[in-house]
C-alpha cells in the first residue's frame, strides 16, 4: 500500500478530490475518525492506496504533520486564484519542512478565468522547490475545457462527471505546449545526465524515459509537479492518479526519508468511548501483528481503518488501528522495544493562545485535569499546565477555534462543561524611593509575651536584580540568632505589596533594634520584620510593573506591513523583521509587547494575516506602568475574591 495526505486551505476541495480519486477504480472504504480527519482506502489498477484527509486551517497543522510523516507523498490542493496563494503558504512550508514528495493540484479550473502561469508564479513565491507544470490548459470561449499533457503530448477534453475525451492538440495551444514542454524537459534534465545529453544533441527523448525521470525526481523530492483539473466535475482526476501510481515513492523510500529504523509510525489518535484511545498506525519497517510488542509493550487488538473489523496483522505499507494500546501515541516511530519522537515540524505551531479553564460544576474539578491530559495525548497543538497565581488549569492552544473544539471534546467525551477566562498577566511592583522605618512588635497576654524591635532601610534595586538582605547592627542590639527570622519576615512582606502584587528588586538592610531577654523569639522578630517592611513599602513610592515579552511573529512577507500597525495598536514596540532563511516568502517579525496584549494579538493576528501567521513569546523584562490603567489593575487586585 502507498499512502498520501491531501492538504490545502479550507474550501479548496480536498475531500471532494479524495472522493474522486478513490472512485476511479473501486468502491472505497472511508473512516471518519473525527470531524477534522479521515482515512480512505481504495484500489487503483489492483494496487492498494490510502488517503489521509486533514481539515484546513492552522489549528490542524499538527495533525497534518503527523500524517505527512507517515505518507509517501502529499497532494497540495489549491484554489485557481493567484491571490489565494498566500493561504496555501503554511501548507507549502510544512510539506517542504517534512521533506515529503509533493504533487500540486490546481482545482476548479473549469470555473476560473485566471491564467495558470499567474497561479503557479504566485505559489512559487512561497516554495523553495521549483513548481513545474505538467499540463497546460485548453481554452475555448474564455473557459478551460481541457488540458494537454506535456510528457505524452496528448490532449484531453473535459466531460462533466465522465472520463475526458482524447482529442487532437488544438492549433491554438500548440505553441504554448511546445514552450511549456521545453521548460519541463530542461528542468528534468538538471537531474538526469542522459536526458541532458539528448537535449543538447537535439534528440527527442522517448516518453517512457521522460516519465521515468519525472518519477525519480519526485521520489527524490527535487521538484513539485503541477496538475490541473476539477475534482467536483472529475476533470483531470485520472491523469493525477496515474501520475501518483507511476511516480509516488514506496514505503521503503518513506522509511529512508524518516532516517531511522522503525517498525511502525503513529499517524494520529482519537478517542472512542467504548474502547478508550485508538491510534492509527502505519507499518513501515515490518509487519505489525495483534498482540505483538511495539514500543516496549504488547499492543492490543488491531482493526481496519473503520475501527470495526478485526485484523490479525498490518502488512508493511498498510494502515490500521491499534485499540486498547494506551502506550502508543501519535507523532512517534516505534520499534519492538522503544519509540522516538518525530521532528518538531510534525507538531504544528507552538501553541500561543492561552486561557484558564474551570469546570462549571464544582464536582468536575478533580476530573478536569485528567480529561485535559487525555486530550493533550492526541492533540499535538495543545499544552496543559497549571496557573501559579490561581491554581486553575491553563491551556495553550492554536487559537479561538481550537479552544471551542477542546470545549466540545470535554463536553462530548467526558461530560464536563467548562468556563474560560484569560490568563492574568504576571504583574509585579517595586519601589522608587529609599525609606528608613522602625517597627516594634509587642504583645502581652498572660504568660510569656512577644517583643521585637527593628530599624530597617528599604531601598530600590536595579531591575532584574531581585531581593537582597543585609544587616549592619552594632553591639548585638539584635542577637545574631534572630537575624534570619528578620530576613524571613522581610520576604513575607514582599509576597503582596501595597498595590496588590509581589514586590521585586528591593534591598532591605537591618540597621538596629532591641530584644528582650524573656519575651523575644524567632516568631516575634519575624513578625516585626514583616510589619516593618510592609509599612515602609507604602512610603517608598510603589509602582506597578507589567511584564514585557519578546514576540517573534512568523508571517508571510505580504502581511508584514499590517503587523506593524497591529503591534502599534497593542502598545508594542516594533523591533524590525528579517526574511526567514528557511521559508521562502516568510518574515520573522520581532517586537516587544505587554504580556497582557498577547491574548488580543492571538485574536487579531487571524484577521491581519488571513489565518496564516503565528507567534512565539518569551518573557523579557518588567516595565513601569502608570496612569489610569495602573490604577485600574491595582484596584482590581485589591478587590476581595
Short mmCIF file of N, CA and C in Angstrom, two decimals, residues 171-294:
data_model
loop_
_atom_site.label_atom_id
_atom_site.label_comp_id
_atom_site.label_asym_id
_atom_site.label_seq_id
_atom_site.Cartn_x
_atom_site.Cartn_y
_atom_site.Cartn_z
N UNK A 171 -4.84 23.76 -32.59
CA UNK A 171 -3.79 24.60 -33.18
C UNK A 171 -3.43 25.78 -32.28
N UNK A 172 -4.42 26.33 -31.60
CA UNK A 172 -4.16 27.50 -30.77
C UNK A 172 -3.36 27.22 -29.53
N UNK A 173 -3.15 25.94 -29.22
CA UNK A 173 -2.44 25.57 -28.00
C UNK A 173 -1.03 25.07 -28.30
N UNK A 174 -0.77 24.74 -29.57
CA UNK A 174 0.49 24.07 -29.91
C UNK A 174 1.72 24.88 -29.51
N UNK A 175 1.70 26.17 -29.76
CA UNK A 175 2.88 26.99 -29.44
C UNK A 175 3.13 27.00 -27.94
N UNK A 176 2.06 27.17 -27.17
CA UNK A 176 2.21 27.18 -25.70
C UNK A 176 2.66 25.81 -25.20
N UNK A 177 2.13 24.75 -25.79
CA UNK A 177 2.52 23.39 -25.38
C UNK A 177 4.00 23.15 -25.64
N UNK A 178 4.49 23.58 -26.81
CA UNK A 178 5.90 23.39 -27.14
C UNK A 178 6.80 24.16 -26.16
N UNK A 179 6.40 25.37 -25.85
CA UNK A 179 7.17 26.20 -24.92
C UNK A 179 7.21 25.57 -23.53
N UNK A 180 6.02 25.14 -23.04
CA UNK A 180 5.95 24.57 -21.70
C UNK A 180 6.67 23.23 -21.63
N UNK A 181 6.59 22.43 -22.71
CA UNK A 181 7.27 21.14 -22.71
C UNK A 181 8.79 21.33 -22.70
N UNK A 182 9.26 22.31 -23.42
CA UNK A 182 10.70 22.59 -23.41
C UNK A 182 11.16 22.99 -22.01
N UNK A 183 10.36 23.79 -21.32
CA UNK A 183 10.69 24.18 -19.94
C UNK A 183 10.72 22.95 -19.03
N UNK A 184 9.75 22.06 -19.20
CA UNK A 184 9.70 20.85 -18.38
C UNK A 184 10.92 19.97 -18.62
N UNK A 185 11.24 19.72 -19.90
CA UNK A 185 12.38 18.85 -20.21
C UNK A 185 13.69 19.47 -19.72
N UNK A 186 13.83 20.77 -19.89
CA UNK A 186 15.05 21.44 -19.42
C UNK A 186 15.18 21.30 -17.91
N UNK A 187 14.06 21.45 -17.22
CA UNK A 187 14.08 21.29 -15.76
C UNK A 187 14.46 19.86 -15.36
N UNK A 188 13.82 18.88 -15.98
CA UNK A 188 14.10 17.48 -15.63
C UNK A 188 15.54 17.09 -15.97
N UNK A 189 16.09 17.70 -17.00
CA UNK A 189 17.47 17.35 -17.39
C UNK A 189 18.49 17.77 -16.35
N UNK A 190 18.10 18.69 -15.45
CA UNK A 190 19.00 19.06 -14.36
C UNK A 190 19.27 17.89 -13.43
N UNK A 191 18.41 16.87 -13.48
CA UNK A 191 18.52 15.74 -12.56
C UNK A 191 18.84 14.43 -13.28
N UNK A 192 19.11 14.49 -14.58
CA UNK A 192 19.40 13.27 -15.35
C UNK A 192 20.37 13.60 -16.48
N UNK A 193 21.57 13.06 -16.41
CA UNK A 193 22.61 13.37 -17.39
C UNK A 193 22.25 12.88 -18.79
N UNK A 194 21.61 11.69 -18.88
CA UNK A 194 21.29 11.15 -20.20
C UNK A 194 20.27 12.02 -20.92
N UNK A 195 19.27 12.47 -20.17
CA UNK A 195 18.27 13.37 -20.76
C UNK A 195 18.93 14.68 -21.19
N UNK A 196 19.86 15.16 -20.42
CA UNK A 196 20.57 16.39 -20.77
C UNK A 196 21.34 16.22 -22.08
N UNK A 197 22.00 15.07 -22.22
CA UNK A 197 22.75 14.81 -23.46
C UNK A 197 21.81 14.79 -24.66
N UNK A 198 20.66 14.16 -24.50
CA UNK A 198 19.70 14.10 -25.61
C UNK A 198 19.23 15.49 -26.02
N UNK A 199 18.97 16.33 -25.04
CA UNK A 199 18.52 17.68 -25.36
C UNK A 199 19.62 18.49 -26.03
N UNK A 200 20.84 18.33 -25.57
CA UNK A 200 21.97 19.05 -26.19
C UNK A 200 22.14 18.63 -27.65
N UNK A 201 21.90 17.34 -27.91
CA UNK A 201 22.05 16.81 -29.27
C UNK A 201 20.78 16.96 -30.09
N UNK A 202 19.79 17.68 -29.55
CA UNK A 202 18.51 17.90 -30.25
C UNK A 202 17.78 16.61 -30.58
N UNK A 203 17.93 15.61 -29.71
CA UNK A 203 17.20 14.36 -29.88
C UNK A 203 15.90 14.43 -29.08
N UNK A 204 14.86 13.84 -29.63
CA UNK A 204 13.58 13.79 -28.92
C UNK A 204 13.61 12.61 -27.95
N UNK A 205 13.59 12.84 -26.65
CA UNK A 205 13.66 11.73 -25.69
C UNK A 205 12.38 10.90 -25.72
N UNK A 206 12.48 9.59 -25.58
CA UNK A 206 11.28 8.74 -25.54
C UNK A 206 10.40 9.12 -24.35
N UNK A 207 9.10 8.99 -24.55
CA UNK A 207 8.17 9.36 -23.49
C UNK A 207 8.41 8.56 -22.22
N UNK A 208 8.64 7.24 -22.37
CA UNK A 208 8.84 6.41 -21.19
C UNK A 208 10.05 6.87 -20.39
N UNK A 209 11.08 7.31 -21.08
CA UNK A 209 12.27 7.80 -20.38
C UNK A 209 11.94 9.06 -19.59
N UNK A 210 11.16 9.96 -20.22
CA UNK A 210 10.80 11.20 -19.53
C UNK A 210 9.94 10.89 -18.30
N UNK A 211 9.00 9.96 -18.44
CA UNK A 211 8.18 9.56 -17.29
C UNK A 211 9.06 9.00 -16.16
N UNK A 212 10.05 8.20 -16.51
CA UNK A 212 10.94 7.61 -15.50
C UNK A 212 11.76 8.69 -14.79
N UNK A 213 12.22 9.67 -15.56
CA UNK A 213 12.97 10.77 -14.94
C UNK A 213 12.06 11.54 -13.99
N UNK A 214 10.84 11.82 -14.44
CA UNK A 214 9.89 12.54 -13.58
C UNK A 214 9.62 11.77 -12.30
N UNK A 215 9.58 10.43 -12.41
CA UNK A 215 9.32 9.60 -11.24
C UNK A 215 10.45 9.70 -10.22
N UNK A 216 11.70 9.62 -10.70
CA UNK A 216 12.79 9.66 -9.71
C UNK A 216 13.01 11.08 -9.18
N UNK A 217 12.64 12.09 -9.96
CA UNK A 217 12.72 13.47 -9.46
C UNK A 217 11.72 13.68 -8.32
N UNK A 218 10.50 13.15 -8.48
CA UNK A 218 9.52 13.27 -7.40
C UNK A 218 9.95 12.42 -6.21
N UNK A 219 10.40 11.21 -6.47
CA UNK A 219 10.83 10.32 -5.38
C UNK A 219 11.93 10.96 -4.54
N UNK A 220 12.85 11.67 -5.23
CA UNK A 220 13.95 12.33 -4.53
C UNK A 220 13.56 13.70 -4.00
N UNK A 221 12.30 14.09 -4.17
CA UNK A 221 11.79 15.37 -3.67
C UNK A 221 12.58 16.55 -4.23
N UNK A 222 12.76 16.54 -5.55
CA UNK A 222 13.55 17.59 -6.20
C UNK A 222 12.69 18.67 -6.84
N UNK A 223 11.39 18.43 -7.01
CA UNK A 223 10.52 19.47 -7.55
C UNK A 223 9.09 19.21 -7.12
N UNK A 224 8.18 20.09 -7.54
CA UNK A 224 6.74 19.93 -7.28
C UNK A 224 6.02 20.01 -8.62
N UNK A 225 5.61 18.88 -9.17
CA UNK A 225 4.87 18.91 -10.43
C UNK A 225 3.45 19.42 -10.21
N UNK A 226 2.94 20.19 -11.15
CA UNK A 226 1.61 20.79 -11.02
C UNK A 226 0.66 20.25 -12.08
N UNK A 227 -0.52 19.82 -11.62
CA UNK A 227 -1.56 19.29 -12.50
C UNK A 227 -2.81 20.16 -12.39
N UNK A 228 -3.68 20.06 -13.39
CA UNK A 228 -4.87 20.90 -13.48
C UNK A 228 -6.12 20.03 -13.52
N UNK A 229 -7.23 20.59 -13.04
CA UNK A 229 -8.48 19.84 -13.15
C UNK A 229 -9.57 20.40 -12.26
N UNK A 230 -10.62 19.60 -12.11
CA UNK A 230 -11.75 19.95 -11.26
C UNK A 230 -12.22 18.67 -10.57
N UNK A 231 -12.04 18.61 -9.26
CA UNK A 231 -12.43 17.40 -8.53
C UNK A 231 -13.94 17.20 -8.59
N UNK A 232 -14.72 18.27 -8.46
CA UNK A 232 -16.18 18.14 -8.45
C UNK A 232 -16.70 17.60 -9.77
N UNK A 233 -16.11 18.05 -10.88
CA UNK A 233 -16.54 17.59 -12.20
C UNK A 233 -15.77 16.36 -12.67
N UNK A 234 -14.83 15.89 -11.82
CA UNK A 234 -13.99 14.73 -12.13
C UNK A 234 -13.13 14.96 -13.38
N UNK A 235 -12.72 16.17 -13.58
CA UNK A 235 -11.84 16.52 -14.69
C UNK A 235 -10.38 16.48 -14.23
N UNK A 236 -9.54 15.81 -15.01
CA UNK A 236 -8.12 15.74 -14.69
C UNK A 236 -7.78 14.76 -13.58
N UNK A 237 -8.75 14.03 -13.09
CA UNK A 237 -8.53 13.14 -11.95
C UNK A 237 -7.73 11.89 -12.36
N UNK A 238 -8.09 11.30 -13.50
CA UNK A 238 -7.37 10.10 -13.94
C UNK A 238 -5.90 10.40 -14.19
N UNK A 239 -5.62 11.54 -14.83
CA UNK A 239 -4.22 11.90 -15.09
C UNK A 239 -3.44 12.07 -13.78
N UNK A 240 -4.07 12.68 -12.77
CA UNK A 240 -3.43 12.86 -11.47
C UNK A 240 -3.16 11.52 -10.81
N UNK A 241 -4.14 10.61 -10.86
CA UNK A 241 -3.98 9.31 -10.20
C UNK A 241 -2.93 8.47 -10.92
N UNK A 242 -2.90 8.53 -12.24
CA UNK A 242 -1.87 7.80 -12.98
C UNK A 242 -0.47 8.32 -12.64
N UNK A 243 -0.36 9.62 -12.46
CA UNK A 243 0.92 10.18 -12.07
C UNK A 243 1.34 9.68 -10.69
N UNK A 244 0.40 9.66 -9.76
CA UNK A 244 0.73 9.13 -8.43
C UNK A 244 1.16 7.67 -8.51
N UNK A 245 0.44 6.90 -9.31
CA UNK A 245 0.75 5.47 -9.42
C UNK A 245 2.15 5.26 -9.97
N UNK A 246 2.53 6.06 -10.94
CA UNK A 246 3.83 5.85 -11.57
C UNK A 246 4.97 6.52 -10.81
N UNK A 247 4.69 7.61 -10.10
CA UNK A 247 5.77 8.43 -9.57
C UNK A 247 5.87 8.47 -8.05
N UNK A 248 4.79 8.24 -7.33
CA UNK A 248 4.87 8.31 -5.87
C UNK A 248 5.78 7.21 -5.35
N UNK A 249 6.68 7.52 -4.42
CA UNK A 249 7.62 6.51 -3.92
C UNK A 249 6.93 5.47 -3.06
N UNK A 250 7.67 4.41 -2.76
CA UNK A 250 7.15 3.31 -1.96
C UNK A 250 7.42 3.56 -0.48
N UNK A 251 6.87 2.69 0.37
CA UNK A 251 7.05 2.83 1.81
C UNK A 251 8.51 2.69 2.21
N UNK A 252 9.29 1.94 1.43
CA UNK A 252 10.72 1.81 1.74
C UNK A 252 11.43 3.15 1.63
N UNK A 253 11.05 3.94 0.62
CA UNK A 253 11.64 5.28 0.46
C UNK A 253 11.21 6.19 1.62
N UNK A 254 9.95 6.03 2.04
CA UNK A 254 9.45 6.82 3.17
C UNK A 254 10.22 6.50 4.45
N UNK A 255 10.44 5.22 4.69
CA UNK A 255 11.22 4.82 5.88
C UNK A 255 12.62 5.41 5.83
N UNK A 256 13.19 5.42 4.64
CA UNK A 256 14.52 6.01 4.46
C UNK A 256 14.49 7.51 4.72
N UNK A 257 13.42 8.17 4.27
CA UNK A 257 13.29 9.61 4.49
C UNK A 257 13.23 9.95 5.97
N UNK A 258 12.60 9.10 6.75
CA UNK A 258 12.50 9.35 8.19
C UNK A 258 13.85 9.22 8.88
N UNK A 259 14.78 8.53 8.23
CA UNK A 259 16.14 8.47 8.73
C UNK A 259 16.31 7.69 10.00
N UNK A 260 15.51 6.67 10.23
CA UNK A 260 15.63 5.87 11.45
C UNK A 260 15.05 4.49 11.22
N UNK A 261 15.51 3.55 12.00
CA UNK A 261 14.97 2.20 11.93
C UNK A 261 13.68 2.17 12.74
N UNK A 262 12.60 1.75 12.12
CA UNK A 262 11.32 1.72 12.82
C UNK A 262 10.43 0.65 12.20
N UNK A 263 9.60 0.06 13.04
CA UNK A 263 8.64 -0.92 12.56
C UNK A 263 7.31 -0.27 12.18
N UNK A 264 6.96 0.79 12.90
CA UNK A 264 5.67 1.44 12.65
C UNK A 264 5.76 2.90 13.04
N UNK A 265 4.74 3.65 12.62
CA UNK A 265 4.67 5.07 12.94
C UNK A 265 3.24 5.38 13.36
N UNK A 266 3.10 6.16 14.45
CA UNK A 266 1.78 6.60 14.87
C UNK A 266 1.33 7.77 14.02
N UNK A 267 0.22 7.63 13.34
CA UNK A 267 -0.24 8.67 12.42
C UNK A 267 -1.03 9.74 13.17
N UNK A 268 -2.15 9.37 13.75
CA UNK A 268 -2.87 10.25 14.66
C UNK A 268 -3.77 9.37 15.52
N UNK A 269 -4.30 9.96 16.58
CA UNK A 269 -5.07 9.19 17.55
C UNK A 269 -6.44 9.81 17.73
N UNK A 270 -7.36 9.02 18.27
CA UNK A 270 -8.68 9.55 18.55
C UNK A 270 -9.26 8.84 19.76
N UNK A 271 -10.30 9.42 20.36
CA UNK A 271 -10.98 8.77 21.47
C UNK A 271 -12.25 8.11 20.97
N UNK A 272 -12.45 6.92 21.46
CA UNK A 272 -13.71 6.23 21.23
C UNK A 272 -14.24 5.84 22.61
N UNK A 273 -15.45 6.22 22.93
CA UNK A 273 -15.94 6.00 24.29
C UNK A 273 -15.95 4.52 24.68
N UNK A 274 -16.21 3.65 23.70
CA UNK A 274 -16.37 2.25 24.03
C UNK A 274 -15.05 1.49 24.07
N UNK A 275 -13.95 2.15 23.68
CA UNK A 275 -12.70 1.38 23.68
C UNK A 275 -11.49 2.22 24.05
N UNK A 276 -11.72 3.41 24.62
CA UNK A 276 -10.58 4.20 25.03
C UNK A 276 -9.85 4.79 23.84
N UNK A 277 -8.53 4.87 23.96
CA UNK A 277 -7.75 5.52 22.90
C UNK A 277 -7.48 4.56 21.76
N UNK A 278 -7.68 5.05 20.55
CA UNK A 278 -7.37 4.28 19.35
C UNK A 278 -6.32 5.04 18.57
N UNK A 279 -5.27 4.36 18.15
CA UNK A 279 -4.18 5.01 17.44
C UNK A 279 -4.08 4.44 16.03
N UNK A 280 -4.12 5.32 15.06
CA UNK A 280 -3.90 4.92 13.67
C UNK A 280 -2.40 4.72 13.49
N UNK A 281 -1.99 3.55 13.04
CA UNK A 281 -0.57 3.29 12.83
C UNK A 281 -0.35 2.80 11.40
N UNK A 282 0.83 3.05 10.91
CA UNK A 282 1.24 2.52 9.62
C UNK A 282 2.47 1.67 9.81
N UNK A 283 2.45 0.45 9.28
CA UNK A 283 3.62 -0.43 9.34
C UNK A 283 4.60 0.02 8.26
N UNK A 284 5.79 0.45 8.66
CA UNK A 284 6.73 0.96 7.67
C UNK A 284 8.02 0.15 7.59
N UNK A 285 8.30 -0.68 8.60
CA UNK A 285 9.54 -1.46 8.57
C UNK A 285 9.31 -2.95 8.53
N UNK A 286 8.27 -3.39 9.21
CA UNK A 286 7.94 -4.81 9.23
C UNK A 286 6.46 -4.95 9.56
N UNK A 287 5.93 -6.13 9.32
CA UNK A 287 4.52 -6.39 9.61
C UNK A 287 4.26 -6.24 11.10
N UNK A 288 3.13 -5.67 11.47
CA UNK A 288 2.73 -5.49 12.86
C UNK A 288 1.56 -6.42 13.15
N UNK A 289 1.77 -7.37 14.08
CA UNK A 289 0.73 -8.33 14.40
C UNK A 289 0.00 -7.99 15.69
N UNK A 290 -1.25 -8.41 15.79
CA UNK A 290 -2.03 -8.20 17.01
C UNK A 290 -1.33 -8.86 18.18
N UNK A 291 -1.22 -8.16 19.30
CA UNK A 291 -0.59 -8.71 20.50
C UNK A 291 0.92 -8.64 20.49
N UNK A 292 1.53 -8.18 19.38
CA UNK A 292 2.99 -8.13 19.31
C UNK A 292 3.52 -6.98 20.17
N UNK A 293 4.80 -7.06 20.49
CA UNK A 293 5.43 -5.96 21.21
C UNK A 293 5.72 -4.81 20.26
N UNK A 294 5.35 -3.63 20.68
CA UNK A 294 5.63 -2.42 19.92
C UNK A 294 5.79 -1.29 20.92
#
